[in-house]
Amino acid sequence: DIQMTQSPSSLSASVGDRVTITCRASQSINRFLNWYQQKPGKAPQLLIYAASSLQSGVPPRFSGGGSGTDFTLTITSLQPEDFATYSCQQGYSTPITFGQGTRLEI
Amino acid sequence: QVPLQESGPGLVKPSETLSLTCTVSGGSINNDYWSWIRQPPGKGLEWIGYIHYSGSTNYNPSLKSRVTISTDPSKNQFSLQLRSVTAADTAVYHCARLLRKAAAGPHFDSWGQGTLVTVSS
């Protein structure tokens, strides 16, 4: 199985800040890396697919980058609704695996 | 994106079978891949498996011996059965649509909000 490791596990920030979350794969996954946002009691939302493609309807302050084993999710100018948990997911091979999540807090 | 809604018992006894159903609205189940994903309390997301509308399935090897995913096209639903459950199977269970595009790779574009299933006597 491909292991996905996110850092940091939690992050404190303020409205207007720029933050970057990192996801590392245990082997190369090309660009088959996706990012999701989760809020308590809500359906997870796809933000970024294929490492850097913005899902329809997602604000452009979200961006993704990377390839191979190292990937980033960057949020510029944090908004109050962005405080949530973010998870990465590899689609290179089955079993599909996720990172452990990064909790973004005020 | 399509709305998805999970349903099923919130409490299951140890050694019994967990059964959940996902209803797909606003789109036909006779397309795409349909998946189950779970999240134990305080832990990350775990992919359980997926089914293609043709009936082909792919399961996480860690659960494969206990899992069956099936579809009911007449009701636009797909279902999860997890046998011989233990407390370790306590989790929020999500259903999701898995898009498999050659260039973009597999990604989950639509999710249900999830249902908590507790395994306890």
Coordinates of C-alpha atoms in Angstrom, one line a residue:
Chain A
D1 CA 0.0 0.0 0.0
I2 CA 1.1 3.6 -0.7
Q3 CA 1.4 5.5 2.6
M4 CA 0.3 9.2 2.5
T5 CA 1.8 11.4 5.2
Q6 CA 0.6 14.9 5.8
S7 CA 2.3 17.7 7.7
P8 CA 1.5 19.4 9.9
S9 CA -1.2 17.4 11.7
S10 CA -2.7 20.7 12.9
L11 CA -2.1 24.3 12.1
S12 CA -3.2 27.6 13.7
A13 CA -3.8 30.6 11.5
S14 CA -5.7 33.8 11.2
V15 CA -8.2 35.2 8.7
G16 CA -6.1 36.7 5.8
D17 CA -3.1 34.4 6.3
R18 CA -1.5 32.2 3.6
V19 CA -1.0 28.6 4.6
T20 CA 0.6 25.6 3.0
I21 CA -0.1 21.9 3.8
T22 CA 2.2 19.2 2.6
C23 CA 1.5 15.6 1.6
R24 CA 4.2 13.1 0.9
A25 CA 3.7 9.7 -0.7
S26 CA 5.8 6.6 0.2
Q27 CA 6.5 6.1 -3.5
S28 CA 6.0 8.1 -6.7
I29 CA 2.4 8.6 -7.6
N30 CA 2.9 10.8 -10.7
R31 CA 0.3 13.5 -10.3
F32 CA -2.5 11.3 -9.1
L33 CA -3.1 13.3 -5.9
N34 CA -6.3 14.9 -4.7
W35 CA -7.2 17.2 -1.9
Y36 CA -10.5 17.3 0.2
Q37 CA -11.9 19.6 2.8
Q38 CA -14.0 18.2 5.7
K39 CA -16.2 20.0 8.1
P40 CA -17.9 18.3 11.1
G41 CA -21.2 16.7 10.0
K42 CA -20.8 17.7 6.4
A43 CA -20.0 15.8 3.2
P44 CA -16.3 16.1 2.3
Q45 CA -15.6 18.4 -0.6
L46 CA -13.2 17.8 -3.4
L47 CA -10.9 20.9 -3.8
I48 CA -8.1 19.8 -6.1
Y49 CA -7.6 16.8 -8.4
A50 CA -4.6 15.7 -10.4
A51 CA -2.3 17.6 -8.1
S52 CA -3.2 21.1 -9.4
S53 CA -6.6 21.1 -11.1
L54 CA -9.2 23.2 -9.3
Q55 CA -12.5 21.5 -8.9
S56 CA -15.5 23.4 -10.4
G57 CA -17.0 25.9 -7.9
V58 CA -13.9 25.9 -5.6
P59 CA -12.5 29.4 -4.9
P60 CA -9.2 30.3 -6.6
R61 CA -7.5 31.0 -3.3
F62 CA -7.0 27.2 -3.2
S63 CA -4.2 25.9 -5.2
G64 CA -2.2 22.6 -5.4
G65 CA 1.2 21.7 -6.7
G66 CA 3.8 19.0 -6.8
S67 CA 4.4 15.7 -8.5
G68 CA 6.1 12.4 -7.8
T69 CA 6.1 12.1 -4.0
D70 CA 5.8 15.6 -2.7
F71 CA 2.7 17.7 -2.9
T72 CA 1.3 20.9 -1.5
L73 CA -2.1 22.6 -0.9
T74 CA -1.9 26.3 -0.5
I75 CA -4.7 28.6 0.7
T76 CA -4.1 32.3 0.2
S77 CA -6.0 34.9 2.2
L78 CA -7.8 32.5 4.6
Q79 CA -11.5 33.1 5.0
P80 CA -13.5 32.1 8.1
E81 CA -15.2 29.2 6.2
D82 CA -11.8 27.7 5.4
F83 CA -11.2 26.5 9.0
A84 CA -11.7 22.8 8.5
T85 CA -9.7 19.5 8.1
Y86 CA -7.9 18.9 4.9
S87 CA -7.0 15.4 3.6
C88 CA -4.9 14.2 0.6
Q89 CA -5.7 11.1 -1.4
Q90 CA -3.6 9.1 -3.9
G91 CA -5.3 7.6 -6.9
Y92 CA -2.2 6.0 -8.5
S93 CA -2.9 2.5 -7.3
T94 CA -5.4 0.5 -5.2
P95 CA -5.9 0.4 -2.4
I96 CA -6.7 4.0 -2.6
T97 CA -5.2 5.7 0.5
F98 CA -5.6 9.0 2.3
G99 CA -3.4 11.1 4.5
Q100 CA -4.3 11.3 8.2
G101 CA -5.6 14.9 7.8
T102 CA -4.5 18.4 8.7
R103 CA -6.8 20.4 11.1
L104 CA -6.7 24.1 10.3
E105 CA -7.7 26.1 13.4
I106 CA -8.1 29.7 14.2
Chain B
Q1 CA -21.6 16.3 -8.7
V2 CA -24.7 14.4 -7.5
P3 CA -26.4 14.3 -4.1
L4 CA -25.7 11.1 -2.1
Q5 CA -27.4 10.0 1.1
E6 CA -26.4 7.1 3.4
S7 CA -29.0 5.2 5.4
G8 CA -28.9 2.2 7.8
P9 CA -28.7 1.2 11.4
G10 CA -26.5 3.3 13.7
L11 CA -25.8 0.5 16.1
V12 CA -24.6 -3.0 15.2
K13 CA -23.7 -5.8 17.6
P14 CA -20.2 -7.4 17.5
S15 CA -20.0 -10.4 15.1
E16 CA -23.1 -9.3 13.2
T17 CA -23.3 -7.7 9.7
L18 CA -23.2 -3.9 9.1
S19 CA -25.5 -3.0 6.2
L20 CA -25.8 0.5 4.7
T21 CA -27.4 1.9 1.6
C22 CA -26.6 4.9 -0.4
T23 CA -29.2 6.6 -2.5
V24 CA -28.1 8.6 -5.5
S25 CA -30.2 11.6 -6.5
G26 CA -30.2 13.7 -9.7
G27 CA -28.2 11.2 -11.7
S28 CA -28.2 7.5 -12.7
I29 CA -26.2 4.9 -11.0
N30 CA -25.8 3.3 -14.4
N31 CA -22.7 5.3 -14.9
D32 CA -19.4 5.7 -13.1
Y33 CA -18.0 4.0 -10.1
W34 CA -19.5 4.1 -6.6
S35 CA -17.5 3.8 -3.4
W36 CA -17.6 3.4 0.3
I37 CA -15.2 5.2 2.6
R38 CA -15.1 5.3 6.4
Q39 CA -13.5 7.3 9.1
P40 CA -13.0 5.9 12.6
P41 CA -13.2 8.5 15.4
G42 CA -10.1 10.6 15.5
K43 CA -8.5 8.9 12.5
G44 CA -8.1 9.4 8.8
L45 CA -10.3 8.3 5.9
E46 CA -10.1 4.7 4.9
W47 CA -11.2 3.5 1.4
I48 CA -13.4 0.3 1.7
G49 CA -14.0 -0.4 -2.0
Y50 CA -15.9 0.5 -5.1
I51 CA -18.3 -1.0 -7.6
H52 CA -18.8 -0.2 -11.3
Y53 CA -22.3 -0.1 -12.7
S54 CA -21.3 -3.1 -14.7
G55 CA -21.0 -5.0 -11.5
S56 CA -17.2 -5.2 -11.2
T57 CA -15.8 -4.5 -7.8
N58 CA -12.5 -3.6 -6.2
Y59 CA -12.0 -3.9 -2.4
N60 CA -9.4 -2.8 0.1
P61 CA -7.4 -6.0 0.8
S62 CA -7.5 -5.2 4.5
L63 CA -11.3 -5.7 4.4
K64 CA -11.8 -7.8 1.3
S65 CA -12.7 -11.0 3.2
R66 CA -15.6 -9.3 5.0
V67 CA -17.0 -6.8 2.4
T68 CA -19.6 -6.9 -0.3
I69 CA -20.7 -3.9 -2.3
S70 CA -23.7 -4.2 -4.6
T71 CA -26.0 -2.0 -6.7
D72 CA -29.8 -1.8 -7.1
P73 CA -30.3 0.1 -10.3
S74 CA -34.1 0.0 -10.0
K75 CA -33.8 2.1 -6.9
N76 CA -30.7 4.1 -7.9
Q77 CA -28.9 2.8 -4.8
F78 CA -25.8 0.9 -3.9
S79 CA -25.1 -0.9 -0.7
L80 CA -22.4 -2.0 1.7
Q81 CA -22.3 -5.2 3.8
L82 CA -19.5 -5.7 6.3
R83 CA -19.6 -9.0 8.1
S84 CA -18.3 -10.1 11.5
V85 CA -17.9 -6.6 12.8
T86 CA -15.9 -5.6 15.9
A87 CA -15.5 -2.4 17.8
A88 CA -12.7 -1.5 15.3
D89 CA -15.3 -1.1 12.7
T90 CA -17.0 1.8 14.5
A91 CA -16.7 4.8 12.2
V92 CA -18.5 7.4 10.1
Y93 CA -19.3 5.7 6.8
H94 CA -19.5 7.8 3.7
C95 CA -20.6 6.8 0.2
A96 CA -19.1 8.6 -2.7
R97 CA -18.9 8.8 -6.5
L98 CA -15.5 7.9 -7.9
L99 CA -14.6 9.5 -11.2
R100 CA -11.9 7.6 -13.1
K101 CA -10.5 9.8 -15.8
A102 CA -7.3 8.7 -17.7
A103 CA -5.5 12.0 -17.4
A104 CA -6.9 13.2 -14.0
G105 CA -6.8 9.9 -12.2
P106 CA -9.4 8.6 -9.7
H107 CA -11.0 11.1 -7.4
F108 CA -14.2 11.4 -5.4
D109 CA -16.2 14.3 -6.6
S110 CA -19.5 13.7 -4.7
W111 CA -19.9 12.5 -1.2
G112 CA -22.7 11.8 1.3
Q113 CA -22.4 13.5 4.6
G114 CA -21.8 10.2 6.3
T115 CA -23.5 8.1 8.9
L116 CA -22.0 7.0 12.3
V117 CA -22.1 3.3 12.9
T118 CA -21.2 2.1 16.4
V119 CA -20.4 -1.5 17.0
S120 CA -21.4 -2.4 20.6
S121 CA -23.4 -5.0 22.5

